[in-house]
mmCIF file of C-alpha atoms in Angstrom:
data_model
loop_
_atom_site.group_PDB
_atom_site.id
_atom_site.type_symbol
_atom_site.label_atom_id
_atom_site.label_comp_id
_atom_site.label_asym_id
_atom_site.label_seq_id
_atom_site.Cartn_x
_atom_site.Cartn_y
_atom_site.Cartn_z
ATOM 1 C CA MET A 1 95.713 69.497 122.985
ATOM 2 C CA GLN A 2 92.693 67.656 122.393
ATOM 3 C CA ARG A 3 92.310 65.096 119.555
ATOM 4 C CA THR A 4 89.507 66.837 117.840
ATOM 5 C CA ASP A 5 92.257 70.014 118.239
ATOM 6 C CA VAL A 6 95.394 67.321 116.539
ATOM 7 C CA ILE A 7 92.971 66.152 114.369
ATOM 8 C CA LYS A 8 91.607 69.423 112.764
ATOM 9 C CA ARG A 9 95.674 70.738 113.060
ATOM 10 C CA THR A 10 96.669 67.447 110.742
ATOM 11 C CA ILE A 11 93.513 68.364 108.370
ATOM 12 C CA ALA A 12 94.403 71.909 107.555
ATOM 13 C CA GLU A 13 98.688 70.579 107.316
ATOM 14 C CA VAL A 14 97.570 68.337 104.473
ATOM 15 C CA VAL A 15 95.124 70.667 102.648
ATOM 16 C CA GLU A 16 97.860 73.222 103.273
ATOM 17 C CA ASP A 17 100.357 70.825 101.718
ATOM 18 C CA ARG A 18 97.908 69.965 98.643
ATOM 19 C CA ARG A 19 97.788 73.731 97.647
ATOM 20 C CA LYS A 20 101.344 73.806 98.036
ATOM 21 C CA GLN A 21 101.957 70.870 95.041
ATOM 22 C CA LEU A 22 98.581 72.197 93.230
ATOM 23 C CA SER A 23 99.043 74.610 90.198
ATOM 24 C CA PRO A 24 97.897 78.217 90.212
ATOM 25 C CA GLY A 25 95.075 76.746 88.101
ATOM 26 C CA GLN A 26 94.730 74.015 89.784
ATOM 27 C CA VAL A 27 94.667 76.091 93.303
ATOM 28 C CA PHE A 28 91.605 78.526 91.677
ATOM 29 C CA VAL A 29 89.547 75.888 90.539
ATOM 30 C CA ASP A 30 89.418 73.974 93.696
ATOM 31 C CA ALA A 31 88.341 77.347 95.290
ATOM 32 C CA PHE A 32 85.916 78.526 92.431
ATOM 33 C CA ALA A 33 84.338 74.601 93.585
ATOM 34 C CA GLU A 34 83.146 76.847 96.320
ATOM 35 C CA GLY A 35 83.361 80.561 95.703
ATOM 36 C CA GLY A 36 82.241 80.683 92.335
ATOM 37 C CA PHE A 37 82.404 84.032 90.590
ATOM 38 C CA ASP A 38 83.202 85.747 93.406
ATOM 39 C CA THR A 39 86.087 83.612 93.820
ATOM 40 C CA ARG A 40 89.700 85.593 94.533
ATOM 41 C CA VAL A 41 92.635 83.719 95.695
ATOM 42 C CA ASP A 42 95.761 85.219 97.195
ATOM 43 C CA TYR A 43 98.821 83.053 96.483
ATOM 44 C CA ASP A 44 101.761 82.740 98.510
ATOM 45 C CA VAL A 45 103.935 82.641 96.020
ATOM 46 C CA THR A 46 104.999 84.743 92.274
ATOM 47 C CA ILE A 47 102.846 82.455 89.829
ATOM 48 C CA THR A 48 104.669 83.273 86.860
ATOM 49 C CA ASP A 49 108.155 81.264 88.748
ATOM 50 C CA SER A 50 105.668 78.553 89.341
ATOM 51 C CA LEU A 51 105.180 76.163 85.895
ATOM 52 C CA THR A 52 107.597 74.552 84.082
ATOM 53 C CA SER A 53 107.075 74.640 80.121
ATOM 54 C CA SER A 54 106.313 71.513 78.298
ATOM 55 C CA ARG A 55 107.878 73.109 74.781
ATOM 56 C CA ARG A 56 110.831 71.103 73.524
ATOM 57 C CA LYS A 57 112.254 74.330 72.725
ATOM 58 C CA PRO A 58 112.107 76.765 75.752
ATOM 59 C CA ARG A 59 111.842 80.455 75.385
ATOM 60 C CA TYR A 60 112.595 82.115 78.965
ATOM 61 C CA PRO A 61 111.379 84.986 80.561
ATOM 62 C CA SER A 62 113.622 88.060 81.560
ATOM 63 C CA ARG A 63 112.731 86.869 85.223
ATOM 64 C CA ASN A 64 114.710 83.882 84.002
ATOM 65 C CA MET A 65 117.849 86.223 84.095
ATOM 66 C CA LEU A 66 118.103 87.815 86.963
ATOM 67 C CA LYS A 67 118.967 87.236 91.105
ATOM 68 C CA VAL A 68 115.572 87.003 92.672
ATOM 69 C CA VAL A 69 114.875 88.420 96.163
ATOM 70 C CA ASP A 70 111.692 87.005 97.919
ATOM 71 C CA LEU A 71 111.229 89.928 99.892
ATOM 72 C CA SER A 72 108.657 87.371 101.830
ATOM 73 C CA ARG A 73 110.752 84.716 102.675
ATOM 74 C CA ASP A 74 113.682 87.129 103.150
ATOM 75 C CA PRO A 75 113.190 90.747 104.306
ATOM 76 C CA GLN A 76 115.360 93.673 103.780
ATOM 77 C CA GLU A 77 115.118 97.357 103.938
ATOM 78 C CA PHE A 78 118.239 98.336 101.664
ATOM 79 C CA TYR A 79 119.965 97.109 98.676
ATOM 80 C CA TRP A 80 124.023 97.882 98.048
ATOM 81 C CA HIS A 81 124.901 99.638 94.670
ATOM 82 C CA GLU A 82 127.960 101.422 92.795
ATOM 83 C CA SER A 83 128.603 104.290 90.604
ATOM 84 C CA PRO A 84 131.242 105.399 88.625
ATOM 85 C CA ALA A 85 133.965 108.145 89.199
ATOM 86 C CA ARG A 86 132.037 111.788 88.711
ATOM 87 C CA PRO A 87 134.894 114.481 87.235
ATOM 88 C CA GLY A 88 137.068 115.995 90.013
ATOM 89 C CA ASP A 89 137.280 112.970 91.920
ATOM 90 C CA PRO A 90 140.603 112.223 93.399
ATOM 91 C CA ALA A 91 142.434 109.905 92.092
ATOM 92 C CA VAL A 92 142.400 106.101 92.752
ATOM 93 C CA ASP A 93 145.213 103.954 92.810
ATOM 94 C CA GLY A 94 144.923 101.134 90.276
ATOM 95 C CA ALA A 95 141.861 102.948 88.662
ATOM 96 C CA ASP A 96 144.099 103.191 85.154
ATOM 97 C CA LEU A 97 143.678 99.025 84.916
ATOM 98 C CA ARG A 98 140.639 98.942 86.992
ATOM 99 C CA ARG A 99 137.931 101.037 86.449
ATOM 100 C CA GLU A 100 135.813 100.141 89.297
ATOM 101 C CA ALA A 101 138.069 100.828 91.948
ATOM 102 C CA ALA A 102 137.184 104.459 91.488
ATOM 103 C CA ASN A 103 133.376 103.519 92.041
ATOM 104 C CA HIS A 104 131.116 104.871 94.615
ATOM 105 C CA PHE A 105 129.283 102.705 97.249
ATOM 106 C CA HIS A 106 126.055 103.318 98.299
ATOM 107 C CA ARG A 107 123.047 101.969 100.438
ATOM 108 C CA SER A 108 119.570 102.767 99.229
ATOM 109 C CA PRO A 109 116.485 101.269 100.289
ATOM 110 C CA ILE A 110 114.512 99.213 98.241
ATOM 111 C CA PRO A 111 111.910 101.108 96.305
ATOM 112 C CA PRO A 112 108.065 100.493 96.345
ATOM 113 C CA LEU A 113 107.392 97.455 94.490
ATOM 114 C CA PHE A 114 105.150 98.020 90.739
ATOM 115 C CA THR A 115 101.920 95.812 90.362
ATOM 116 C CA THR A 116 102.502 93.781 87.294
ATOM 117 C CA LYS A 117 98.810 92.993 86.427
ATOM 118 C CA ALA A 118 97.549 90.664 83.469
ATOM 119 C CA TRP A 119 93.671 89.664 81.660
ATOM 120 C CA VAL A 120 91.915 86.819 80.018
ATOM 121 C CA GLN A 121 88.666 86.399 79.178
ATOM 122 C CA VAL A 122 87.237 83.210 79.617
ATOM 123 C CA PRO A 123 85.362 81.168 77.034
ATOM 124 C CA ASP A 124 81.719 80.928 78.063
ATOM 125 C CA GLY A 125 81.368 77.540 80.023
ATOM 126 C CA LEU A 126 84.796 76.792 80.352
ATOM 127 C CA TRP A 127 84.390 76.998 84.465
ATOM 128 C CA ASP A 128 82.400 73.410 83.381
ATOM 129 C CA ASP A 129 85.355 71.600 82.800
ATOM 130 C CA PRO A 130 87.584 71.927 85.946
ATOM 131 C CA THR A 131 90.422 70.086 84.084
ATOM 132 C CA SER A 132 90.416 72.778 80.887
ATOM 133 C CA PHE A 133 89.228 75.668 83.316
ATOM 134 C CA ALA A 134 92.727 75.229 85.142
ATOM 135 C CA GLU A 135 94.708 74.448 81.863
ATOM 136 C CA PHE A 136 93.415 77.811 80.673
ATOM 137 C CA ILE A 137 95.142 79.704 83.719
ATOM 138 C CA ASN A 138 98.133 78.375 83.669
ATOM 139 C CA TYR A 139 98.470 78.332 80.148
ATOM 140 C CA ARG A 140 97.040 81.412 78.985
ATOM 141 C CA LEU A 141 96.705 83.657 82.255
ATOM 142 C CA VAL A 142 99.364 82.980 83.399
ATOM 143 C CA VAL A 143 101.560 83.256 79.991
ATOM 144 C CA ARG A 144 99.524 86.512 80.311
ATOM 145 C CA LEU A 145 101.012 87.783 83.204
ATOM 146 C CA ALA A 146 104.310 86.362 82.324
ATOM 147 C CA THR A 147 104.291 89.043 79.408
ATOM 148 C CA ALA A 148 103.471 91.597 81.410
ATOM 149 C CA GLU A 149 106.277 91.041 83.558
ATOM 150 C CA ASN A 150 108.310 91.587 81.147
ATOM 151 C CA VAL A 151 106.862 94.943 80.269
ATOM 152 C CA THR A 152 107.437 95.407 84.111
ATOM 153 C CA ILE A 153 111.328 94.729 84.220
ATOM 154 C CA LEU A 154 112.415 95.855 80.261
ATOM 155 C CA ARG A 155 110.053 98.437 79.138
ATOM 156 C CA GLY A 156 107.291 100.151 81.968
ATOM 157 C CA GLU A 157 108.493 102.595 84.547
ATOM 158 C CA GLY A 158 111.860 101.309 86.600
ATOM 159 C CA GLY A 159 112.274 99.130 83.740
ATOM 160 C CA LEU A 160 115.858 98.195 82.519
ATOM 161 C CA LEU A 161 115.156 100.082 79.356
ATOM 162 C CA THR A 162 114.364 103.298 80.928
ATOM 163 C CA MET A 163 117.019 103.432 83.440
ATOM 164 C CA PRO A 164 119.731 106.565 82.410
ATOM 165 C CA ASP A 165 122.431 104.717 83.972
ATOM 166 C CA ILE A 166 121.971 101.814 81.572
ATOM 167 C CA ALA A 167 125.063 103.619 79.193
ATOM 168 C CA ARG A 168 124.345 102.962 75.108
ATOM 169 C CA LEU A 169 127.003 101.259 72.817
ATOM 170 C CA THR A 170 126.243 101.926 69.003
ATOM 171 C CA ASP A 171 130.256 101.341 67.824
ATOM 172 C CA PRO A 172 131.281 97.891 67.190
ATOM 173 C CA GLY A 173 134.944 98.924 67.705
ATOM 174 C CA PRO A 174 136.988 95.730 66.688
ATOM 175 C CA PHE A 175 135.089 92.777 67.431
ATOM 176 C CA GLY A 176 132.973 93.766 64.657
ATOM 177 C CA SER A 177 129.505 93.149 66.474
ATOM 178 C CA THR A 178 128.128 95.876 69.356
ATOM 179 C CA ILE A 179 127.458 92.524 71.220
ATOM 180 C CA LEU A 180 130.479 91.483 72.030
ATOM 181 C CA SER A 181 131.969 94.860 72.274
ATOM 182 C CA ALA A 182 129.903 95.363 74.734
ATOM 183 C CA CYS A 183 131.164 91.963 76.475
ATOM 184 C CA ASN A 184 134.152 93.281 76.708
ATOM 185 C CA GLU A 185 133.667 96.643 78.300
ATOM 186 C CA VAL A 186 131.473 94.678 81.200
ATOM 187 C CA GLU A 187 134.979 93.051 81.696
ATOM 188 C CA GLN A 188 136.627 95.755 81.479
ATOM 189 C CA ASN A 189 134.366 97.148 84.646
ATOM 190 C CA GLY A 190 135.189 94.253 86.193
ATOM 191 C CA SER A 191 132.476 91.935 85.574
ATOM 192 C CA THR A 192 131.189 89.376 82.883
ATOM 193 C CA ALA A 193 128.751 89.199 80.647
ATOM 194 C CA ASP A 194 126.092 86.297 81.199
ATOM 195 C CA GLY A 195 123.299 87.429 79.643
ATOM 196 C CA LEU A 196 121.813 89.151 76.343
ATOM 197 C CA ILE A 197 117.767 90.297 76.233
ATOM 198 C CA ILE A 198 117.537 90.444 72.513
ATOM 199 C CA ASN A 199 114.184 90.836 69.836
ATOM 200 C CA PRO A 200 113.535 87.410 68.396
ATOM 201 C CA ALA A 201 113.936 89.088 64.807
ATOM 202 C CA ASP A 202 117.516 89.937 65.299
ATOM 203 C CA TYR A 203 118.002 86.639 67.256
ATOM 204 C CA TYR A 204 117.114 84.967 64.167
ATOM 205 C CA ARG A 205 118.667 87.359 62.082
ATOM 206 C CA LEU A 206 121.893 86.704 63.161
ATOM 207 C CA LEU A 207 121.264 82.843 63.505
ATOM 208 C CA GLY A 208 120.961 82.361 59.605
ATOM 209 C CA SER A 209 123.717 84.752 59.292
ATOM 210 C CA GLY A 210 126.628 83.747 61.209
ATOM 211 C CA THR A 211 127.700 82.338 63.738
ATOM 212 C CA LEU A 212 127.412 85.039 66.659
ATOM 213 C CA MET A 213 124.349 83.674 68.308
ATOM 214 C CA ARG A 214 126.542 80.164 68.426
ATOM 215 C CA ASP A 215 129.195 81.845 69.486
ATOM 216 C CA VAL A 216 127.707 83.639 72.353
ATOM 217 C CA GLU A 217 125.453 80.890 74.016
ATOM 218 C CA GLU A 218 128.588 78.617 73.864
ATOM 219 C CA ASN A 219 130.326 81.281 75.561
ATOM 220 C CA GLY A 220 127.701 80.901 78.562
ATOM 221 C CA VAL A 221 125.756 83.749 77.651
ATOM 222 C CA PHE A 222 122.030 83.329 78.464
ATOM 223 C CA ILE A 223 119.712 84.356 75.641
ATOM 224 C CA VAL A 224 116.426 85.604 76.625
ATOM 225 C CA ARG A 225 114.317 86.508 72.971
ATOM 226 C CA THR A 226 111.167 88.965 73.667
ATOM 227 C CA ARG A 227 109.330 91.644 71.174
ATOM 228 C CA LEU A 228 109.965 94.130 74.269
ATOM 229 C CA VAL A 229 113.013 94.481 73.168
ATOM 230 C CA ASP A 230 113.244 97.329 70.096
ATOM 231 C CA PRO A 231 114.582 95.402 66.869
ATOM 232 C CA GLY A 232 117.884 96.534 66.227
ATOM 233 C CA THR A 233 118.680 96.777 69.867
ATOM 234 C CA ALA A 234 119.504 93.835 72.898
ATOM 235 C CA ILE A 235 120.815 94.489 76.295
ATOM 236 C CA VAL A 236 124.185 93.131 77.715
ATOM 237 C CA GLY A 237 125.268 93.048 81.076
ATOM 238 C CA ASP A 238 126.021 91.125 84.428
ATOM 239 C CA PHE A 239 122.594 90.182 85.254
ATOM 240 C CA GLY A 240 124.006 87.402 87.984
ATOM 241 C CA HIS A 241 125.909 89.932 90.662
ATOM 242 C CA GLY A 242 124.911 93.436 89.234
ATOM 243 C CA ALA A 243 121.516 93.556 89.027
ATOM 244 C CA LEU A 244 118.358 92.250 91.576
ATOM 245 C CA LEU A 245 114.808 91.771 90.832
ATOM 246 C CA PHE A 246 112.730 92.076 94.213
ATOM 247 C CA ASP A 247 109.859 90.236 94.075
ATOM 248 C CA ALA A 248 106.737 90.721 96.812
ATOM 249 C CA GLY A 249 106.651 86.442 96.988
ATOM 250 C CA ARG A 250 102.851 86.550 96.437
ATOM 251 C CA SER A 251 100.307 86.767 94.056
ATOM 252 C CA MET A 252 96.402 87.275 93.393
ATOM 253 C CA ILE A 253 93.638 85.719 90.570
ATOM 254 C CA SER A 254 90.175 86.921 90.873
ATOM 255 C CA PHE A 255 87.103 87.608 88.501
ATOM 256 C CA ALA A 256 87.005 91.429 87.966
ATOM 257 C CA GLU A 257 85.604 93.820 85.880
ATOM 258 C CA PRO A 258 87.988 94.675 83.366
ATOM 259 C CA PRO A 259 89.149 98.260 81.957
ATOM 260 C CA PRO A 260 87.625 99.557 79.123
ATOM 261 C CA GLY A 261 88.962 98.503 75.800
ATOM 262 C CA THR A 262 90.392 95.397 77.253
ATOM 263 C CA PHE A 263 88.707 92.813 75.130
ATOM 264 C CA ALA A 264 86.981 93.136 71.882
ATOM 265 C CA GLU A 265 83.592 91.682 73.369
ATOM 266 C CA PRO A 266 82.551 91.682 76.551
ATOM 267 C CA GLY A 267 82.791 88.405 78.776
ATOM 268 C CA VAL A 268 83.643 86.650 82.116
ATOM 269 C CA ALA A 269 87.238 88.065 82.896
ATOM 270 C CA LEU A 270 90.142 86.938 85.176
ATOM 271 C CA THR A 271 92.915 89.294 86.083
ATOM 272 C CA ALA A 272 96.187 87.741 87.821
ATOM 273 C CA GLU A 273 98.079 90.053 89.592
ATOM 274 C CA ILE A 274 102.112 90.480 91.163
ATOM 275 C CA TYR A 275 104.264 92.562 93.153
ATOM 276 C CA GLU A 276 108.211 93.269 91.680
ATOM 277 C CA ARG A 277 110.768 95.866 90.548
ATOM 278 C CA VAL A 278 114.234 95.801 89.138
ATOM 279 C CA VAL A 279 117.276 97.137 90.347
ATOM 280 C CA LEU A 280 120.637 97.333 89.064
ATOM 281 C CA ASN A 281 124.016 97.129 91.548
ATOM 282 C CA LEU A 282 126.096 97.641 89.298
ATOM 283 C CA PRO A 283 124.823 100.227 86.054
ATOM 284 C CA THR A 284 128.249 100.328 85.000
ATOM 285 C CA CYS A 285 127.945 96.518 83.606
ATOM 286 C CA PHE A 286 125.177 97.035 81.685
ATOM 287 C CA PHE A 287 124.873 98.129 78.062
ATOM 288 C CA VAL A 288 121.777 98.942 75.404
ATOM 289 C CA VAL A 289 123.203 98.571 72.200
ATOM 290 C CA SER A 290 122.546 99.152 68.561
ATOM 291 C CA LEU A 291 122.952 95.927 66.615
#
């Protein structure tokens, strides 16, 4: 290899290392300095997973509940999942004590990933201040994208709240709480409830009226607060072993023309996209509860 080729390769490696160390906003601002309003940046990471919060009190997104499978780095075609016993199935030894012993085992192809998209309108002239422009992308566009990601994971087509295999639980039973009742049901199915997704209104109502939320957290249950779960309901489940988030491991940010009705007034707009889909390995270990 000639010396000039070595130098060129070294420079390219330095540039690539710098890109990996920069935030999504900084990478886009660097590209904007050359491309202007035609700039489009394709990232080889999922940018909603690339920023750390500076809040003293973090509020975690739904993605933090799930085991993420980055298909760009861990390619696979199939995933395993189970379904409960069906009426008329032959008797299975031990199923009276271990319900999961009667489950059916399946292999399915990974379903097509959904595109999650978000938009922001850039304040006029903000692009003239690289630092402020990068911060705006990081903490407005990427944060909006994280909210859109919650929709994909929870309420969108294929989201947890639309999955017919997840049972509804309305009876608090002897525990006095449907949340605790669901935690018990998960364990009766051979797993452990390690996650709770709840509306902030219910979280703070329960926090202010007793010890349930503190008890649940102290018992090792990870709590996500989001408006996207309807007030009066929550999702309880074994997120660590019973669900997967298939992730393309790539993202995109560009200037674009937004669809009608996206903003209250005209202006320069940025859009961002990621590509992902949640699936359940153990649907019997998830419950939507009525509080």
